[in-house]
Amino acid sequence: MAIQPEPDNFADTLKPTDRTTDCLSGSEADIDTDLVLADAFDWLEMAEPSSIHAVVTDPPYGLVEYRSDQLHKRQTGNGGVWRIPPSFDGARRSPVPRFTVLTPGDEEELERFFTRLAPLLMKALVPGAHVFIATNPLLSHHVYGPMMSSGFEKRGEIVRIVKTLRGGDRPKGAHEEFPDVSVMPRSGWEPWGLFRKPVEGRVQDNLRRWGVGGLRRISEEQPFWDVIVCPPAGKVEREIAPHPSLKPQRLMRQLTRAALPMGTGTILDPFMGSGSTVAAARAAGLRAMGIESSTEYHAMAKRAVPLLTQLKDD
Ligand SMILES: C[S@@+](CC[C@H](N)C(=O)[O-])C[C@H]1O[C@@H](n2cnc3c(N)ncnc32)[C@H](O)[C@@H]1O
C-alpha cells in the first residue's frame, strides 16, 4: 500500500513562500469575525452564494453524541453513546462515541442532516471548490449519497491511518463462550470523503477564475496523496483544546493546505468544535472561518485557535 511519506516531508508543506499575499493571513485576520457562534444551517442559509472556496469539516456524526443528555452521560461515565475503549497498555483512555448503538431512527436523522447540509454547501461554494468531510466506515454512506444527489462529484476518499480503538470486541455477555470471535473488525482507519463542486469549463479555466478546482501539491515532485498516517492529537494539543473530537494539527494542516491550491480564498468549517481546522489553515497563512453552535466549544475555539496556530510542525 502506498503510504504518504510523512512526517519527514511535512515541514516542507508549510514553507513561508507558500503564504498567500492577497488574503488575510492568520495573524491579521480578526478571530472574532472568523469564529462564529451560530447554527451552521442558519449561517449557510444566509451565506453569500459562491463565497467559500473549500470546506474542511468533521461533522457531529451520530448527532446524538453532542446532545446535552449524552454529554452529561460522558461526563459521569454513565453509559450512553460514549464508552471507554479497552485499555491495552494501562494508559487512561478518553471516551469515544459508539456508533453501533444508533437506532434506525438515528440513522434516518443523520441522513436528513446531510440531505439538508449538502445543497447549502453547494450554494455557498464557488465552482471547483473541494469538500473534505470526516466520516467513519459505518456511516459514510449517509454523507456520500446526499452529497452526490446535490450535484457534488465524488473525487475520492482520503484514508487516515489511525488506531481508532473502535470494534474488535468479543460478543457482549458471551466473551468466554466465544473467545475467538470479534463482532466487528477493530478499525484502523478514518475515511474522509472528498467531493468537488463541478468546475466551470476546464480545470485551468476554473483555477484562473476562482482559484480552486485542484489540490495543492505537497511539492514539485509530490502530488497530494490520499493516504495519510496520522495518530490522534497529542497531549499538548489536547490540553490546549480539550474537545472530545479534537483533530490533530498534523492532519488538518495537510488537508487545509491541499484545499486551497493557489493559497487564496476562504476555507469554511461549519462544525468547528475547538477550531482545529481554522488553526491549521492560519498556521499556513490561509484564511479560514469556523461555525460552532455550542457556546462552550465556541469559547474553547477562541482560546485554542491562536495557541494551536503557533505550534511547530512535529
Ligand atoms: C465532531 S465535532 C468537531 C470537532 C473538531 N474537529 C475539533 O477538532 O475540535 C462537531 C462539532 O459540531 C458542533 N455542532 C453540532 N451541530 C451543529 C450545528 N448545527 N451548527 C454548528 N455546530 C454544530 C458540535 O457542538 C461539535 O463541537
Short mmCIF file of C-alpha atoms and ligand atoms in Angstrom, two decimals, residues 38-41 58-60 66 243 245-247 270-274 276 292-294 297, ligand 1:
data_model
loop_
_atom_site.label_atom_id
_atom_site.label_comp_id
_atom_site.label_asym_id
_atom_site.label_seq_id
_atom_site.Cartn_x
_atom_site.Cartn_y
_atom_site.Cartn_z
CA ALA A 38 -24.23 30.10 15.25
CA ASP A 39 -26.13 27.15 13.94
CA ALA A 40 -24.34 26.06 10.75
CA PHE A 41 -27.61 25.63 8.86
CA ASP A 58 -15.65 16.97 10.91
CA PRO A 59 -19.42 16.97 11.43
CA PRO A 60 -21.22 15.67 14.52
CA TYR A 66 -23.40 16.18 21.32
CA HIS A 243 -12.70 18.85 22.77
CA SER A 245 -13.40 15.05 18.89
CA LEU A 246 -10.21 17.09 18.52
CA LYS A 247 -8.48 16.52 15.17
CA PRO A 270 -19.27 24.66 9.62
CA PHE A 271 -18.77 22.35 12.65
CA MET A 272 -15.53 23.71 14.00
CA GLY A 273 -15.58 22.37 17.58
CA SER A 274 -12.40 23.73 19.13
CA SER A 276 -8.58 22.81 14.74
CA GLU A 292 -19.96 26.35 16.19
CA SER A 293 -23.36 26.13 17.86
CA SER A 294 -22.19 25.31 21.39
CA TYR A 297 -16.88 24.94 22.33
C1 LIG B 1 -17.08 16.31 15.68
S1 LIG B 1 -17.11 17.86 16.43
C2 LIG B 1 -15.81 18.77 15.61
C3 LIG B 1 -14.54 18.80 16.43
C4 LIG B 1 -13.41 19.48 15.71
N1 LIG B 1 -12.98 18.68 14.58
C5 LIG B 1 -12.21 19.75 16.60
O1 LIG B 1 -11.08 19.33 16.24
O2 LIG B 1 -12.38 20.34 17.67
C6 LIG B 1 -18.57 18.57 15.77
C7 LIG B 1 -18.94 19.90 16.40
O3 LIG B 1 -20.10 20.40 15.70
C8 LIG B 1 -20.89 21.12 16.64
N2 LIG B 1 -22.24 21.20 16.08
C9 LIG B 1 -23.22 20.26 16.10
N3 LIG B 1 -24.31 20.69 15.43
C10 LIG B 1 -24.01 21.92 14.96
C11 LIG B 1 -24.71 22.89 14.17
N4 LIG B 1 -25.97 22.65 13.74
N5 LIG B 1 -24.09 24.05 13.86
C12 LIG B 1 -22.84 24.31 14.28
N6 LIG B 1 -22.12 23.44 15.04
C13 LIG B 1 -22.69 22.25 15.36
C14 LIG B 1 -20.76 20.31 17.93
O4 LIG B 1 -21.03 21.13 19.06
C15 LIG B 1 -19.30 19.87 17.87
O5 LIG B 1 -18.44 20.76 18.57
#
